[in-house]
Amino acid sequence: MTPSRILVIYAHPAPRRSRANKPLARALASLPGVAMHDLYWHYPDFDIDVRIEQAAVEAAELVVFQFPVQWYATPSLLKEWLDVVLEMGWAYGPGGTALRGKHLMVLATTGGRAHAYSQTGTHGYTFDMFLLPLQRTAALCGMQWEPPHVLHDADDASPEAIDAHIAQVRAALQPWLPDSTDDSDFPV
């Protein structure tokens, strides 16, 4: 069996309350070639096993961060993951080539409406501005930044809107999913 080409780093501190991230995570977990990794389940004490995390990232072609935006940022455990896993000499800097050529995609949900993320909206900036730290992290590590997929107003999203978001994400992942006609896993 080939390793998963897509690694989804799922960071939701309260998944039971999730209306959008939980069904998206379930849908992604059902796709071939996708490895789901729930940070809050694996590391409730925030004591991240750096070597295990680095090995998982090295095995993937596409790394996906899935999370609800909280106070304009990632949840705290995802930030901790970034701080300890992306070490100098491994992810960036002299000798830090482990992520070079890989792809990074963000799947985020917000509680605010889409128009709130504009220069004239409540938050004063477009949503892309809040993703700049992740985009710059990808660049520093030599990763290709993929367009993010955001579901705004997730707490009030209709089931149809959530389903449409899931379909959009599946379509975006298609280039990394195994071809159903590919039989390279089968012995000759």
Short mmCIF file of C-alpha atoms in Angstrom, two decimals:
data_model
loop_
_atom_site.label_atom_id
_atom_site.label_comp_id
_atom_site.label_asym_id
_atom_site.label_seq_id
_atom_site.Cartn_x
_atom_site.Cartn_y
_atom_site.Cartn_z
CA MET A 1 0.00 0.00 0.00
CA THR A 2 1.33 3.45 -0.88
CA PRO A 3 1.60 6.12 1.82
CA SER A 4 -1.04 8.85 1.96
CA ARG A 5 -0.32 11.69 -0.41
CA ILE A 6 -2.46 14.10 1.60
CA LEU A 7 -1.93 14.78 5.30
CA VAL A 8 -4.73 16.73 6.98
CA ILE A 9 -3.65 18.36 10.22
CA TYR A 10 -7.00 18.86 11.96
CA ALA A 11 -6.96 21.36 14.81
CA HIS A 12 -10.33 21.96 16.42
CA PRO A 13 -10.30 22.48 20.20
CA ALA A 14 -14.04 21.72 20.51
CA PRO A 15 -14.97 19.30 17.70
CA ARG A 16 -18.25 18.26 19.34
CA ARG A 17 -19.53 21.81 18.87
CA SER A 18 -18.44 21.96 15.25
CA ARG A 19 -21.15 22.27 12.63
CA ALA A 20 -18.84 22.52 9.62
CA ASN A 21 -15.36 21.25 10.48
CA LYS A 22 -16.55 17.90 11.82
CA PRO A 23 -18.50 16.87 8.69
CA LEU A 24 -15.65 18.12 6.51
CA ALA A 25 -13.14 16.07 8.51
CA ARG A 26 -15.32 12.98 8.17
CA ALA A 27 -15.63 13.50 4.42
CA LEU A 28 -11.87 13.95 4.03
CA ALA A 29 -11.11 10.87 6.14
CA SER A 30 -13.21 8.78 3.76
CA LEU A 31 -11.13 9.75 0.72
CA PRO A 32 -8.40 7.38 -0.51
CA GLY A 33 -4.89 8.69 -0.05
CA VAL A 34 -5.85 11.00 2.84
CA ALA A 35 -4.41 10.66 6.34
CA MET A 36 -6.31 12.58 9.03
CA HIS A 37 -4.36 13.72 12.06
CA ASP A 38 -6.36 15.28 14.90
CA LEU A 39 -3.93 17.34 16.97
CA TYR A 40 -6.25 17.84 19.95
CA TRP A 41 -6.96 14.11 20.13
CA HIS A 42 -3.28 13.13 19.90
CA TYR A 43 -1.87 15.90 22.08
CA PRO A 44 -4.40 17.01 24.73
CA ASP A 45 -1.43 18.04 26.90
CA PHE A 46 0.24 19.92 23.99
CA ASP A 47 3.32 17.66 24.29
CA ILE A 48 3.91 17.17 20.57
CA ASP A 49 6.10 14.30 19.37
CA VAL A 50 8.20 16.23 16.88
CA ARG A 51 9.80 13.22 15.16
CA ILE A 52 6.47 11.49 14.53
CA GLU A 53 5.00 14.71 13.15
CA GLN A 54 7.99 15.34 10.91
CA ALA A 55 7.83 11.79 9.53
CA ALA A 56 4.14 12.22 8.71
CA VAL A 57 4.79 15.51 6.91
CA GLU A 58 7.74 14.05 5.00
CA ALA A 59 5.51 11.25 3.67
CA ALA A 60 2.90 13.65 2.25
CA GLU A 61 2.86 15.66 -0.96
CA LEU A 62 0.10 17.98 0.24
CA VAL A 63 -0.21 19.19 3.83
CA VAL A 64 -3.62 20.58 4.76
CA PHE A 65 -4.35 22.63 7.86
CA GLN A 66 -8.03 22.39 8.80
CA PHE A 67 -9.20 24.63 11.63
CA PRO A 68 -11.71 27.19 12.89
CA VAL A 69 -10.31 30.71 12.98
CA GLN A 70 -10.14 31.99 16.55
CA TRP A 71 -9.30 35.60 17.27
CA TYR A 72 -7.87 36.04 13.77
CA ALA A 73 -5.50 33.10 14.11
CA THR A 74 -5.12 29.34 14.19
CA PRO A 75 -6.09 27.46 17.35
CA SER A 76 -3.27 27.44 19.89
CA LEU A 77 -2.26 23.80 19.39
CA LEU A 78 -1.75 24.32 15.66
CA LYS A 79 0.46 27.32 16.45
CA GLU A 80 2.41 25.16 18.90
CA TRP A 81 2.72 22.48 16.20
CA LEU A 82 4.19 25.04 13.80
CA ASP A 83 6.60 26.29 16.47
CA VAL A 84 8.03 22.90 17.43
CA VAL A 85 7.70 20.75 14.29
CA LEU A 86 9.06 23.19 11.71
CA GLU A 87 12.60 23.22 13.07
CA MET A 88 15.49 25.13 11.56
CA GLY A 89 17.72 22.68 9.73
CA TRP A 90 14.73 20.47 8.94
CA ALA A 91 12.02 22.75 7.55
CA TYR A 92 14.03 25.84 6.69
CA GLY A 93 17.47 27.41 6.98
CA PRO A 94 20.77 25.64 6.29
CA GLY A 95 19.98 22.02 5.47
CA GLY A 96 16.26 22.57 5.99
CA THR A 97 14.87 21.04 2.84
CA ALA A 98 12.35 18.46 4.14
CA LEU A 99 9.33 20.48 2.96
CA ARG A 100 10.76 21.87 -0.25
CA GLY A 101 8.43 21.17 -3.17
CA LYS A 102 5.50 20.08 -1.00
CA HIS A 103 2.18 21.93 -1.10
CA LEU A 104 0.25 23.62 1.73
CA MET A 105 -3.50 24.24 1.73
CA VAL A 106 -5.67 25.85 4.41
CA LEU A 107 -9.27 24.81 5.09
CA ALA A 108 -10.73 27.31 7.54
CA THR A 109 -14.05 28.28 9.00
CA THR A 110 -15.01 31.61 10.51
CA GLY A 111 -17.88 32.76 12.66
CA GLY A 112 -18.11 36.04 10.76
CA ARG A 113 -19.87 36.68 7.49
CA ALA A 114 -17.77 36.99 4.33
CA HIS A 115 -18.40 40.75 3.95
CA ALA A 116 -17.00 41.32 7.46
CA TYR A 117 -13.61 40.34 6.01
CA SER A 118 -13.11 43.38 3.81
CA GLN A 119 -11.47 46.77 4.19
CA THR A 120 -14.85 48.29 4.97
CA GLY A 121 -16.13 45.35 7.02
CA THR A 122 -16.03 44.70 10.74
CA HIS A 123 -12.54 43.19 10.64
CA GLY A 124 -11.01 45.84 8.37
CA TYR A 125 -9.05 43.43 6.19
CA THR A 126 -9.68 40.73 3.63
CA PHE A 127 -9.49 37.18 4.97
CA ASP A 128 -6.31 36.54 2.97
CA MET A 129 -4.53 39.09 5.16
CA PHE A 130 -5.14 36.89 8.21
CA LEU A 131 -3.53 33.95 6.41
CA LEU A 132 -0.28 35.80 5.65
CA PRO A 133 1.66 34.16 8.54
CA LEU A 134 0.82 30.71 7.16
CA GLN A 135 1.53 31.77 3.59
CA ARG A 136 4.92 33.18 4.60
CA THR A 137 5.67 30.02 6.61
CA ALA A 138 5.03 27.95 3.50
CA ALA A 139 7.34 30.19 1.47
CA LEU A 140 10.11 30.04 4.07
CA CYS A 141 9.91 26.24 4.00
CA GLY A 142 9.94 26.07 0.18
CA MET A 143 6.33 24.91 -0.02
CA GLN A 144 3.86 25.82 -2.74
CA TRP A 145 0.92 27.80 -1.28
CA GLU A 146 -2.39 26.49 -2.56
CA PRO A 147 -5.55 28.61 -2.61
CA PRO A 148 -7.31 28.44 0.77
CA HIS A 149 -10.90 27.27 1.14
CA VAL A 150 -12.92 29.19 3.70
CA LEU A 151 -16.46 28.74 4.94
CA HIS A 152 -17.60 31.99 6.53
CA ASP A 153 -20.48 32.21 8.99
CA ALA A 154 -19.97 28.52 9.75
CA ASP A 155 -22.10 28.52 12.91
CA ASP A 156 -25.15 29.57 10.91
CA ALA A 157 -24.34 27.81 7.63
CA SER A 158 -27.13 25.72 6.17
CA PRO A 159 -26.59 22.00 5.59
CA GLU A 160 -26.58 22.81 1.85
CA ALA A 161 -23.83 25.41 2.30
CA ILE A 162 -21.74 22.95 4.31
CA ASP A 163 -22.26 20.25 1.67
CA ALA A 164 -21.26 22.71 -1.07
CA HIS A 165 -18.11 23.61 0.88
CA ILE A 166 -17.23 19.92 1.25
CA ALA A 167 -17.73 19.38 -2.49
CA GLN A 168 -15.51 22.39 -3.25
CA VAL A 169 -12.75 21.04 -1.00
CA ARG A 170 -12.97 17.55 -2.55
CA ALA A 171 -12.59 19.10 -6.00
CA ALA A 172 -9.55 21.08 -4.83
CA LEU A 173 -7.91 17.90 -3.50
CA GLN A 174 -8.53 15.95 -6.71
CA PRO A 175 -5.00 16.45 -8.16
CA TRP A 176 -3.53 14.67 -5.11
CA LEU A 177 -6.06 11.86 -4.84
CA PRO A 178 -5.07 8.48 -6.26
CA ASP A 179 -6.44 7.77 -9.71
CA SER A 180 -9.12 5.10 -9.43
CA THR A 181 -7.62 3.39 -12.48
CA ASP A 182 -4.15 3.31 -10.92
CA ASP A 183 -3.36 -0.27 -9.98
CA SER A 184 0.23 0.36 -8.87
CA ASP A 185 -0.63 -0.99 -5.40
CA PHE A 186 -1.36 -4.43 -6.81
CA PRO A 187 1.41 -6.96 -7.32
CA VAL A 188 2.16 -8.01 -10.87
#
